[in-house]
PDB file of C-alpha atoms in Angstrom:
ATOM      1  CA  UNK L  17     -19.959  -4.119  35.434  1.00 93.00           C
ATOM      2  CA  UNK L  18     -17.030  -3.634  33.063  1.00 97.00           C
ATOM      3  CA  UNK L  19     -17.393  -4.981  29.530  1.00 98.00           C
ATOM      4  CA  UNK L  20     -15.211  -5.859  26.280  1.00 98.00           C
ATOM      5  CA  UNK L  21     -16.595  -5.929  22.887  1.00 98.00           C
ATOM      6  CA  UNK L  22     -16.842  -9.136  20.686  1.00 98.00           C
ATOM      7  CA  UNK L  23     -14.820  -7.350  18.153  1.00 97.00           C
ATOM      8  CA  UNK L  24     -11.874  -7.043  20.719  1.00 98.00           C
ATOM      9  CA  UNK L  25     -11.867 -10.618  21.979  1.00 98.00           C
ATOM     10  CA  UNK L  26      -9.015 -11.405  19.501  1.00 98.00           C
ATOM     11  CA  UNK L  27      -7.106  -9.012  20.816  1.00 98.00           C
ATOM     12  CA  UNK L  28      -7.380  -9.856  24.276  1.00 98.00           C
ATOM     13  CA  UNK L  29      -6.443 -13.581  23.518  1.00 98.00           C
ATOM     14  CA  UNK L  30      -3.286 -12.127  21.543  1.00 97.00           C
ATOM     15  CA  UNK L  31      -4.772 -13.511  18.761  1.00 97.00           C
ATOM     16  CA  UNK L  32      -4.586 -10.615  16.054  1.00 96.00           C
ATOM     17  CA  UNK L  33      -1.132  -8.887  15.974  1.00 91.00           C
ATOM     18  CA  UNK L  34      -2.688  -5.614  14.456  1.00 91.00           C
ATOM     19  CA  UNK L  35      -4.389  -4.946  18.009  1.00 94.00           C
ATOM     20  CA  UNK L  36      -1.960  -5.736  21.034  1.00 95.00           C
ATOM     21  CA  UNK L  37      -3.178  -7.032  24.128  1.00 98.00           C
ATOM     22  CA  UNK L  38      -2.088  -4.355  25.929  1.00 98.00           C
ATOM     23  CA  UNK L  39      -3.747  -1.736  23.797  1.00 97.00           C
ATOM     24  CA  UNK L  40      -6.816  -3.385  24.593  1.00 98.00           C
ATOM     25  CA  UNK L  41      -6.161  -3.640  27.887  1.00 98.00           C
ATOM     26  CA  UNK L  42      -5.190   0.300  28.187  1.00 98.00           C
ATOM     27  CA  UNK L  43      -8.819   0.821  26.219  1.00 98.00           C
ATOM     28  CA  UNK L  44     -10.490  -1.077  29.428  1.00 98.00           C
ATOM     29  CA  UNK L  45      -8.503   0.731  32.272  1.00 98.00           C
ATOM     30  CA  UNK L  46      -9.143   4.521  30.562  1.00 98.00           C
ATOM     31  CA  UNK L  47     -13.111   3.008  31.338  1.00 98.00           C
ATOM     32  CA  UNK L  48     -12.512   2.188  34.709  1.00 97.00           C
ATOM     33  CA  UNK L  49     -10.560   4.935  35.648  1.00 97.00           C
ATOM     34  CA  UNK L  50     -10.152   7.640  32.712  1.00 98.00           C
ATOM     35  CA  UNK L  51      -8.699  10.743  34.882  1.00 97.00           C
ATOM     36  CA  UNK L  52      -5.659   8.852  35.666  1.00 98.00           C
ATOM     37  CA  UNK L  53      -5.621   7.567  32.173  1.00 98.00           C
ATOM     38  CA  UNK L  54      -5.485  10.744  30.812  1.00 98.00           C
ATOM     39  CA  UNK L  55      -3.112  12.667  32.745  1.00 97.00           C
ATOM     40  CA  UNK L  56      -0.837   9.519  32.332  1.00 97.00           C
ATOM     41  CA  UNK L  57      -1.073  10.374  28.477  1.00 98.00           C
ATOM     42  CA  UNK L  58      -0.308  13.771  29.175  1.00 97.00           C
ATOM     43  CA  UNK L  59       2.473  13.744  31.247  1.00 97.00           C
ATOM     44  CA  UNK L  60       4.244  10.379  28.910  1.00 97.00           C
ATOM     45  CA  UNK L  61       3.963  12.641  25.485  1.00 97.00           C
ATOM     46  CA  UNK L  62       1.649  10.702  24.065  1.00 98.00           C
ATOM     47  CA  UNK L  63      -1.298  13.458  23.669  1.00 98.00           C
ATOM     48  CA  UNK L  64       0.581  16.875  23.424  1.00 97.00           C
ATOM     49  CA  UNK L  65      -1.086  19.901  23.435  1.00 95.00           C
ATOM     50  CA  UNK L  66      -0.539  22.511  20.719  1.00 92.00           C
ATOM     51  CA  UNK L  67      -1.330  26.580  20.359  1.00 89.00           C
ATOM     52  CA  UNK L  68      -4.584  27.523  19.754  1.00 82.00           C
ATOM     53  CA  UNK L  69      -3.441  29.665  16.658  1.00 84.00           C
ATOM     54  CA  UNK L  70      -1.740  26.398  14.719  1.00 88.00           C
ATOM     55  CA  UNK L  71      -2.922  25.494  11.762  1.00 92.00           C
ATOM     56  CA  UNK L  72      -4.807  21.558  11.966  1.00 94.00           C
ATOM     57  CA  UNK L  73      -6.358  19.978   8.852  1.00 95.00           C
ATOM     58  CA  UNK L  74      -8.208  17.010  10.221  1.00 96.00           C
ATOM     59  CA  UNK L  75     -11.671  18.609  10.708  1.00 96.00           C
ATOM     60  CA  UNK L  76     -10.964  19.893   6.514  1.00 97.00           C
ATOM     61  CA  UNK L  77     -10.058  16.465   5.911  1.00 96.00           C
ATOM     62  CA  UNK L  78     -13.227  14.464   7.354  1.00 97.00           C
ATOM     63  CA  UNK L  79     -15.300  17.466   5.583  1.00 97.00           C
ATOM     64  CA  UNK L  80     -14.350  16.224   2.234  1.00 97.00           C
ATOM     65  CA  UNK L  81     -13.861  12.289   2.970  1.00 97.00           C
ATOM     66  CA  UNK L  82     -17.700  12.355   4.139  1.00 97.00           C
ATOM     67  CA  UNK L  83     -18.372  13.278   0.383  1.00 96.00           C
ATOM     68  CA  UNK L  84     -16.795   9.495  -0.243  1.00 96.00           C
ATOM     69  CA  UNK L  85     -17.659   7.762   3.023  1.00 95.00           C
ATOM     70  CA  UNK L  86     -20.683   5.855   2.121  1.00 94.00           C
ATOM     71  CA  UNK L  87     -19.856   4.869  -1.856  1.00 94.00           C
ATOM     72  CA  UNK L  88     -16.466   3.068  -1.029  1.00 95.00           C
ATOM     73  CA  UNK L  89     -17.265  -0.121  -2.710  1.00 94.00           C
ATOM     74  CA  UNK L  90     -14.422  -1.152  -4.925  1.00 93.00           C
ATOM     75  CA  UNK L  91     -11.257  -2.505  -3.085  1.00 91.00           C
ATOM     76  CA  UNK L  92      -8.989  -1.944  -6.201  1.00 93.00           C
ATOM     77  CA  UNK L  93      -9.628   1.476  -6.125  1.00 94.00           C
ATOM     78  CA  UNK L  94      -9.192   3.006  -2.585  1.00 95.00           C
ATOM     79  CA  UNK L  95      -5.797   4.194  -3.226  1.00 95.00           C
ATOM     80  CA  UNK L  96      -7.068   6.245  -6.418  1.00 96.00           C
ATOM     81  CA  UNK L  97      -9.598   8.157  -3.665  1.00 97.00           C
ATOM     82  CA  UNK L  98      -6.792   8.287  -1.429  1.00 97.00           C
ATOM     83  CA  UNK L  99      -5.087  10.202  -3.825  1.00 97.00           C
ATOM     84  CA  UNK L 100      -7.856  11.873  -5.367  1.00 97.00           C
ATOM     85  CA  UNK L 101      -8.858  13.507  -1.432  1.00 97.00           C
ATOM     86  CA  UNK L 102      -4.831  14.172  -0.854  1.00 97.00           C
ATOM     87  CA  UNK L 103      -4.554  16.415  -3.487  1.00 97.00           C
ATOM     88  CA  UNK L 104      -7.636  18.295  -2.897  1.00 96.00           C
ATOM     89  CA  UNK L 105      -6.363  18.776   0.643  1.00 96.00           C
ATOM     90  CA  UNK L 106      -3.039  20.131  -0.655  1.00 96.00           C
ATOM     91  CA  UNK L 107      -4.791  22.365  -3.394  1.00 95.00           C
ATOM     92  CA  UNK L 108      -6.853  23.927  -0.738  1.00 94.00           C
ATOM     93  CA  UNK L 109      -3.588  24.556   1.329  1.00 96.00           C
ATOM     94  CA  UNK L 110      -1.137  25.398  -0.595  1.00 93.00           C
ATOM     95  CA  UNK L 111       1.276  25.333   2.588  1.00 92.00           C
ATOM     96  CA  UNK L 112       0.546  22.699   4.108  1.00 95.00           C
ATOM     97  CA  UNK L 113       3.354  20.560   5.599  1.00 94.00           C
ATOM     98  CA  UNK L 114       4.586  16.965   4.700  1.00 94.00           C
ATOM     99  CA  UNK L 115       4.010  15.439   8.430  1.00 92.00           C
ATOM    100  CA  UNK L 116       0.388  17.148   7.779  1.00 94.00           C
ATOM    101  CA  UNK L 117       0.316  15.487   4.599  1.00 96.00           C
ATOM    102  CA  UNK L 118       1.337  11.773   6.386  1.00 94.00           C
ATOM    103  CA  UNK L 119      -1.027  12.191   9.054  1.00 93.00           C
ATOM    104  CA  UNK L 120      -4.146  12.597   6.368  1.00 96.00           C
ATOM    105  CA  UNK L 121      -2.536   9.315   4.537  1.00 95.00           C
ATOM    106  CA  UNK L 122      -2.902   7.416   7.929  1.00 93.00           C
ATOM    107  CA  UNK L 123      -6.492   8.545   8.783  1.00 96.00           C
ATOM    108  CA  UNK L 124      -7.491   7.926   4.898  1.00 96.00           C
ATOM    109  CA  UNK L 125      -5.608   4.456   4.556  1.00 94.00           C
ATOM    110  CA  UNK L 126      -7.339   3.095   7.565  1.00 94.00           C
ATOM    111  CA  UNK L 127     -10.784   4.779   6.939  1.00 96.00           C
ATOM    112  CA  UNK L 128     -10.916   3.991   3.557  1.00 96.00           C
ATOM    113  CA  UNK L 129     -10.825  -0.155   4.285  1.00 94.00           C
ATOM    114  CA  UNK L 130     -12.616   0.360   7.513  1.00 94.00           C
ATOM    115  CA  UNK L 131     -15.462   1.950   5.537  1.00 95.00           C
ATOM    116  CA  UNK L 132     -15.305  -0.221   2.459  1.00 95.00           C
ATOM    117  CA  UNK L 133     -15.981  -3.558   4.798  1.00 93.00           C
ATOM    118  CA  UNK L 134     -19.095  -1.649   6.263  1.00 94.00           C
ATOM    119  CA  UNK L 135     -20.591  -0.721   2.950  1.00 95.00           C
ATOM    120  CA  UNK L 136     -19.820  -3.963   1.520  1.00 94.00           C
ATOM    121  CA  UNK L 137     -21.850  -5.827   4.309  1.00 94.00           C
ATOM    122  CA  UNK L 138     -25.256  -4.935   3.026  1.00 92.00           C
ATOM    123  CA  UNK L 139     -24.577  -6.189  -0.662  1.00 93.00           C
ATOM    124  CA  UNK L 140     -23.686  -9.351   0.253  1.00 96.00           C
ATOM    125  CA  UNK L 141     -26.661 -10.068   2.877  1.00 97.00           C
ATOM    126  CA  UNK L 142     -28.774  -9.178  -0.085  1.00 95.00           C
ATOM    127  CA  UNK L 143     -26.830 -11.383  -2.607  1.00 96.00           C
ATOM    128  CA  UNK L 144     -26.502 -14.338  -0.224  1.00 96.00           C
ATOM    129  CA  UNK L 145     -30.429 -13.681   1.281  1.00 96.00           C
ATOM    130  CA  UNK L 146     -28.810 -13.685   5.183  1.00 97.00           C
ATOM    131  CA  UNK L 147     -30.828 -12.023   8.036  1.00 96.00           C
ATOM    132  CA  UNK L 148     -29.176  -8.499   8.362  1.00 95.00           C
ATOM    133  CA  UNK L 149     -27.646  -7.984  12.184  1.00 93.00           C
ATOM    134  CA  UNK L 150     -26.528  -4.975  13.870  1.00 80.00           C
ATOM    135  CA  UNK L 151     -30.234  -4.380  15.101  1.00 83.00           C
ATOM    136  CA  UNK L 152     -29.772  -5.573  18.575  1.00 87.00           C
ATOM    137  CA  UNK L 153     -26.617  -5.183  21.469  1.00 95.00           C
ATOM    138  CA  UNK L 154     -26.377  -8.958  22.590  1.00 96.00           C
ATOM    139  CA  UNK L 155     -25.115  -9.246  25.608  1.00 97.00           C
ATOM    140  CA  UNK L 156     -23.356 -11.771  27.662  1.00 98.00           C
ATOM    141  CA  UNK L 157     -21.929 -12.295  31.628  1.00 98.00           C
ATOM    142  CA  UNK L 158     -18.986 -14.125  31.239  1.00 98.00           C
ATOM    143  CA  UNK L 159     -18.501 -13.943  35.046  1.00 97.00           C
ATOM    144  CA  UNK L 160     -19.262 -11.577  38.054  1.00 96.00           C
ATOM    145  CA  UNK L 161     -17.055  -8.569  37.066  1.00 96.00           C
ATOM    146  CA  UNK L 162     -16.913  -8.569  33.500  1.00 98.00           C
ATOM    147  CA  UNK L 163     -19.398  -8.901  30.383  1.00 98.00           C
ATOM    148  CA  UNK L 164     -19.160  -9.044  26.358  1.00 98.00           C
ATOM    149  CA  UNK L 165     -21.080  -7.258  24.524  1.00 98.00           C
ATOM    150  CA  UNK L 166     -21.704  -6.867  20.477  1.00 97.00           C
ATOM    151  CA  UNK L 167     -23.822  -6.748  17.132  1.00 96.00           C
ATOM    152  CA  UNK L 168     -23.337  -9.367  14.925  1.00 97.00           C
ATOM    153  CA  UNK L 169     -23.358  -8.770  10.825  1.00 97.00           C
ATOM    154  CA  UNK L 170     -25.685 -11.240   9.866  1.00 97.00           C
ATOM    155  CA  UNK L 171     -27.351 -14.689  10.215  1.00 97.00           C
ATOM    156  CA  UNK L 172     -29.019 -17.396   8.046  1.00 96.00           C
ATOM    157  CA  UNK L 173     -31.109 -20.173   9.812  1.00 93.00           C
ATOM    158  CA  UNK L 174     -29.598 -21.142  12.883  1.00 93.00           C
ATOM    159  CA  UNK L 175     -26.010 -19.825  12.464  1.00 97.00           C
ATOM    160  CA  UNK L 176     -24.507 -16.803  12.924  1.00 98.00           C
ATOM    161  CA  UNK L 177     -22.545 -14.339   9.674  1.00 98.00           C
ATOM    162  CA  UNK L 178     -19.005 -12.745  10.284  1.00 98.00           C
ATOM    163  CA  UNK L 179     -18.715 -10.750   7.026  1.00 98.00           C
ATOM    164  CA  UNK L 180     -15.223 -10.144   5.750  1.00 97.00           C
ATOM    165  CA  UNK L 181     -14.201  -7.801   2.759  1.00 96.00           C
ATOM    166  CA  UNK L 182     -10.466  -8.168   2.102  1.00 96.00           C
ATOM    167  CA  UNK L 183      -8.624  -5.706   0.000  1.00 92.00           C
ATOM    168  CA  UNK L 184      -6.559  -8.697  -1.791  1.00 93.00           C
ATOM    169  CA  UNK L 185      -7.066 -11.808  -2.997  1.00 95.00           C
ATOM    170  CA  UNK L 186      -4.174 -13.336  -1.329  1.00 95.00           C
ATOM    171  CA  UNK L 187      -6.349 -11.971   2.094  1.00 96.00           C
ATOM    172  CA  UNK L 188      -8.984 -14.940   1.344  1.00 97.00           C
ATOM    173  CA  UNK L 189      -7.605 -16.829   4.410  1.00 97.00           C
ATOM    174  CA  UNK L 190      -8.341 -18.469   7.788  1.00 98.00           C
ATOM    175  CA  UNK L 191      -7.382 -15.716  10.158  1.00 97.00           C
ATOM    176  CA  UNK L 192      -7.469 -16.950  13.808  1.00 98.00           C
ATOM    177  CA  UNK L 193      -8.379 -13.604  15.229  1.00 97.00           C
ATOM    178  CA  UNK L 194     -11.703 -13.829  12.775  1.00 98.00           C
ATOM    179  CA  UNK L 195     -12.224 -17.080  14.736  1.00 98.00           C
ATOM    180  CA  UNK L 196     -12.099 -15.898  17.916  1.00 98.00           C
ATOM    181  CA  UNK L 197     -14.445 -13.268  16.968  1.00 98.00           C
ATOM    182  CA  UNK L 198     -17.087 -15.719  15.774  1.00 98.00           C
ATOM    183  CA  UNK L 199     -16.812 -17.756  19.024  1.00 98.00           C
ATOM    184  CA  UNK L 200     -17.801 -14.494  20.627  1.00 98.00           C
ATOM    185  CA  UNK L 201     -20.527 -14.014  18.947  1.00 98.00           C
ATOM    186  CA  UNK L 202     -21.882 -17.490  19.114  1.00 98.00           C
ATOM    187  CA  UNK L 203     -20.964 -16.810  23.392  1.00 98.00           C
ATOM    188  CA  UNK L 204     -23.000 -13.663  23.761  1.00 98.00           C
ATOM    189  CA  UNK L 205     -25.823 -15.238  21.214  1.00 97.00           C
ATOM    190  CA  UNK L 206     -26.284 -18.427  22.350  1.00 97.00           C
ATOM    191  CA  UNK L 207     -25.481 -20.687  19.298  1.00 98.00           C
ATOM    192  CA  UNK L 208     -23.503 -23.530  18.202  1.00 98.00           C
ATOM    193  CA  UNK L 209     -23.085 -22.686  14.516  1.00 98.00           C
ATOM    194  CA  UNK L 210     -21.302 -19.793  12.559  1.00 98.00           C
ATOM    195  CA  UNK L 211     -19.616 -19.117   9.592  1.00 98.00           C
ATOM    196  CA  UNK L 212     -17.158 -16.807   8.166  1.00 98.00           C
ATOM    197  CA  UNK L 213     -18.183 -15.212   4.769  1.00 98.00           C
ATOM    198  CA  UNK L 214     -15.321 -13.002   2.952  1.00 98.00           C
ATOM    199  CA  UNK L 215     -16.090 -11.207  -0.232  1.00 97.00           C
ATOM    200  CA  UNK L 216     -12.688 -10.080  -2.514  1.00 96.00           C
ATOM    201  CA  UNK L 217     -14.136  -7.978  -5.600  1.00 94.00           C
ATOM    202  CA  UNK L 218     -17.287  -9.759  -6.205  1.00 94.00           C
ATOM    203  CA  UNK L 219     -16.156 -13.309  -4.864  1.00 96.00           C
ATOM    204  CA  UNK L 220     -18.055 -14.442  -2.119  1.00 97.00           C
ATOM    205  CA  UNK L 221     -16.618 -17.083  -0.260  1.00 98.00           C
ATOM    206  CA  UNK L 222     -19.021 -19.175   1.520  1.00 97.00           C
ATOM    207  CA  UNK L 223     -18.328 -22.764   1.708  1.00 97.00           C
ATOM    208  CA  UNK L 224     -19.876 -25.322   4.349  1.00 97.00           C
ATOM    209  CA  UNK L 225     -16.548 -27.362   4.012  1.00 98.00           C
ATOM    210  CA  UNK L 226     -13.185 -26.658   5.446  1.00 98.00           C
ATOM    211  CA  UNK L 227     -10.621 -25.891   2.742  1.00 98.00           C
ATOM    212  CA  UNK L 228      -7.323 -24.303   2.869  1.00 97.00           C
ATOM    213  CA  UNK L 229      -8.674 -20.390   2.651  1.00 97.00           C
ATOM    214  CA  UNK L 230     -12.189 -20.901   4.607  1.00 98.00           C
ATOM    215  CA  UNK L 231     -12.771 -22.845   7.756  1.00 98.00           C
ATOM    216  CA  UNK L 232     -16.313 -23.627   6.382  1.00 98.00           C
ATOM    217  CA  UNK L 233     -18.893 -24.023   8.421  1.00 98.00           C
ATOM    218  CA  UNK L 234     -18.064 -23.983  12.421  1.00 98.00           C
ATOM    219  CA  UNK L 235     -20.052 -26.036  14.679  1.00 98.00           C
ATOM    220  CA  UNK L 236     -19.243 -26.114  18.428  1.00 98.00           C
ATOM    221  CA  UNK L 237     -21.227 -29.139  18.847  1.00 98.00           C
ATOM    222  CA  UNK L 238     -18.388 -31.025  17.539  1.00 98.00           C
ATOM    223  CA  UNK L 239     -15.917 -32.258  19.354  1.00 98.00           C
ATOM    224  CA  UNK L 240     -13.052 -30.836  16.985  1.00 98.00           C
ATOM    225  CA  UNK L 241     -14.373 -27.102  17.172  1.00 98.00           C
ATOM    226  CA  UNK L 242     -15.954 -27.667  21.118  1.00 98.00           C
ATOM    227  CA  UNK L 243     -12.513 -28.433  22.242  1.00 98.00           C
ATOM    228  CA  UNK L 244     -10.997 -24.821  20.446  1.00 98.00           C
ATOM    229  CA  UNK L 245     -14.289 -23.191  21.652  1.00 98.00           C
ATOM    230  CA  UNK L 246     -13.382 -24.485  25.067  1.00 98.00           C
ATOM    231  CA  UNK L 247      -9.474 -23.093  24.763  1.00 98.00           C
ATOM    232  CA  UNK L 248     -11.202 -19.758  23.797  1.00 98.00           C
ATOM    233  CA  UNK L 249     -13.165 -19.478  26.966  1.00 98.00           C
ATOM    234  CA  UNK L 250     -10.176 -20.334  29.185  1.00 98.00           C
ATOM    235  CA  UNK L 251      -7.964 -17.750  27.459  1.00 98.00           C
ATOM    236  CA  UNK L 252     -10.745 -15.271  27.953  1.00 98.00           C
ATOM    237  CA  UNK L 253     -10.866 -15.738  31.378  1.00 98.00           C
ATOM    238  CA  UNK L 254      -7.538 -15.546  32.111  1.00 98.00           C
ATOM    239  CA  UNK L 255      -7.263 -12.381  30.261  1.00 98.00           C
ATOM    240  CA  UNK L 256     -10.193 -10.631  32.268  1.00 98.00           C
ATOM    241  CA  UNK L 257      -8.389 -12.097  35.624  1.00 98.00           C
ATOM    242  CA  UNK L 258      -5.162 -10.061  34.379  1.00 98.00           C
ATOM    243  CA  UNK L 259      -7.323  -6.527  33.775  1.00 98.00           C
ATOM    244  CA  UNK L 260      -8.666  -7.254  37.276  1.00 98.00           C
ATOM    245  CA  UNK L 261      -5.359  -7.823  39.135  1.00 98.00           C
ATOM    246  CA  UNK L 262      -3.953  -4.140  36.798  1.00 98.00           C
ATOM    247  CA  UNK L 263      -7.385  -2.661  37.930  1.00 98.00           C
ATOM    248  CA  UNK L 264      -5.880  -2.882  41.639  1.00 97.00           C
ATOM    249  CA  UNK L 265      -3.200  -1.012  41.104  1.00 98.00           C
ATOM    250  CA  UNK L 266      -3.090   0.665  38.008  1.00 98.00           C
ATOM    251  CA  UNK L 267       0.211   2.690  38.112  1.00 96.00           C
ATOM    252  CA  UNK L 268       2.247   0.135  39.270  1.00 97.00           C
ATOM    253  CA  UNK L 269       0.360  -2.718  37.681  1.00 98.00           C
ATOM    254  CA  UNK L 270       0.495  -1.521  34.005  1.00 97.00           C
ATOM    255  CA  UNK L 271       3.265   0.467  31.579  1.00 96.00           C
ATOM    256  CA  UNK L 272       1.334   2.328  28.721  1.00 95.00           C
ATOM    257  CA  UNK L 273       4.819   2.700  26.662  1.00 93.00           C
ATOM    258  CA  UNK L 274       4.144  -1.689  26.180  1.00 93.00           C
ATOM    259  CA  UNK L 275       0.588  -0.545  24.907  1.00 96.00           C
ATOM    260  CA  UNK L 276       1.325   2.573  21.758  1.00 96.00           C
ATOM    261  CA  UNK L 277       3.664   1.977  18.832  1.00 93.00           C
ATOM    262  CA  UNK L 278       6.652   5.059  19.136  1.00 94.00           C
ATOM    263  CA  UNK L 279       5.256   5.357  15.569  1.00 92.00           C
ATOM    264  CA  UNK L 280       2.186   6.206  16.716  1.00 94.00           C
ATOM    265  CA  UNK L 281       2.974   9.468  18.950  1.00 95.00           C
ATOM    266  CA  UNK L 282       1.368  11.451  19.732  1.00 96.00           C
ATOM    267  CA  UNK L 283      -1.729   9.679  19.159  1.00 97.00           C
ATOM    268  CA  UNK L 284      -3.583  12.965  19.121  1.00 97.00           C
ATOM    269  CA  UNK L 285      -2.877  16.607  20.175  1.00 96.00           C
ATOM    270  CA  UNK L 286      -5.264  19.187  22.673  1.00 96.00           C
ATOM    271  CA  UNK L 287      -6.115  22.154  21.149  1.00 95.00           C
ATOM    272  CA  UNK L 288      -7.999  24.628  23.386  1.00 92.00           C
ATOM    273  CA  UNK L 289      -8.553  20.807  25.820  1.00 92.00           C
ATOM    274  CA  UNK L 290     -10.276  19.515  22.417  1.00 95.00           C
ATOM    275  CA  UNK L 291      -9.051  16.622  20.791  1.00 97.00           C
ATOM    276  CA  UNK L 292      -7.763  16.641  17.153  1.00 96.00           C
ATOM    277  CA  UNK L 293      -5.500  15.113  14.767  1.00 96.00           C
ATOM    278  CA  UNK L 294      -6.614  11.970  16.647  1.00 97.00           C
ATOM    279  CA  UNK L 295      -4.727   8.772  15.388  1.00 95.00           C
ATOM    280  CA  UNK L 296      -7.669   6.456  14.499  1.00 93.00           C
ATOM    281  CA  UNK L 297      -6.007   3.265  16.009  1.00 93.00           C
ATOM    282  CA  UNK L 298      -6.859   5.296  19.104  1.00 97.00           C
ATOM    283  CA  UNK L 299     -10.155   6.850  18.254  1.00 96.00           C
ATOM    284  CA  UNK L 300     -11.921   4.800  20.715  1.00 96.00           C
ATOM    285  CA  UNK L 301      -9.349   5.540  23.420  1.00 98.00           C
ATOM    286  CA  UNK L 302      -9.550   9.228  23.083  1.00 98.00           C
ATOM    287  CA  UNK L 303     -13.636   9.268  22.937  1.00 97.00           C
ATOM    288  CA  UNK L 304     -13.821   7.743  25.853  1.00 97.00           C
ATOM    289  CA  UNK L 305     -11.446  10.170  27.912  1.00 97.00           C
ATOM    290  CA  UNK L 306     -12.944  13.013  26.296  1.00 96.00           C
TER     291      UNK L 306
END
């Protein structure tokens, strides 16, 4: 059976412009069919492969971010380790070239507030005395071909905890896509209540009530969020119906130049058939076609 993950049901509904639809989609079809997938990458230009003799600096690069990974904390200062791990990298390589230099920047920026979110989660289901998630895949069959799957941050009671860190205060919002991702979660779980917690600094925001930056307490029982829980299902279905009809014919069914950002090639490079400088908006992508 093929599957999506809660966290991409956003994107699927074109719901969160920071993950296209059809980036998604090109995730699902290098599952179902990943030899075509990657020679397809291959042959387009967007993986190139380089000389086994030049120089890379990712693998140097996640050697000395590890030393960081897991005490990212602080939102207002990720840009001073960003810096601080840049200019290690350059004093180690004294050659080293600008694009080599950009390509670090990309891979830090987007690590950086990927792993500050993650590290954050735990303080705040201590602070707030929620049931820590992530212990269990929960699963769902939305219908005969396709099924969701995810772990969910956290829970209190009956209701299910989307944690948010956001790196700015003018971030404390109500972001559709983190909707979507709550429904999904509330889907594959089996509930009718959820909430979305975001934490700027150390501001947790964590209202029952509706206001403009939180949508409070969501309850699909109600006939206000049971009628955008029911618009939610219906766009998820037609989305899987799409992959399905693509899935028939893949090479005349789908264009992967609608799915990568020209900014974005190559979104990683073979060395020796081994993946490296990977982009990490396609880290997923590449994992699963090699």
């Amino acid at each position: 059976m093929n599957y999506l993950e809660v966290s991409y049901i956003s994107s699927a509904c074109g719901k969160n412009k920071y993950e296209p639809v059809d980036k998604t989609i090109l995730t699902l079809l290098a599952r179902s069919n990943p030899k075509l997938i990657k020679r397809l990458l291959i042959e387009g230009g967007y993986i190139t492969v380089v000389n086994e003799n030049e120089k890379l600096y990712d693998k140097q690069l996640k050697n000395i971010y590890s030393k960081y990974k897991k005490n990212v904390t602080d939102v207002t200062k990720i840009e001073d380790i960003r810096d601080e791990i840049i200019e290690k990298l350059k004093s180690d390589n004294k050659d080293i070239k600008d694009s080599d230099i950009s390509k670090a920047n990309e891979f830090l920026e987007s690590s950086l507030k990927k792993d500050c979110g993650t590290n954050n989660e735990s303080s705040v289901i201590k602070r707030m005395k929620y049931k820590k998630g992530n212990n269990f895949m929960q699963r769902y069959n939305f219908n005969d071909s396709w099924e969701l799957r995810g772990f969910h941050d956290a829970s209190i009671d009956n209701a299910v905890i989307e944690i948010k860190t956001r790196t700015k205060f003018s971030n404390i919002r109500k972001n559709e896509y983190d909707l979507y991702q709550i429904f999904g979660y509330l889907l594959t779980m089996n509930k009718t209540k959820g909430k979305i917690v975001q934490k700027y600094q150390d501001h947790i925001f964590d209202s029952d009530e509706m206001n403009d930056n939180e949508f409070g307490l969501i309850d699909i029982s109600q006939e206000y969020w049971k009628t955008k829980f029911e618009t939610f299902k219906n766009e998820l279905s037609e989305f899987f119906h799409y992959v399905d009809y693509i899935l028939g014919d893949i090479e005349n069914r789908f264009n992967i130049i609608d799915s990568i950002k020209e900014i974005d090639i190559p979104i990683a490079v073979l060395c020796n058939n081994v993946p490296r400088n990977v982009n990490n908006n396609y880290e997923k992508l590449i994992k699963i076609l090699f």
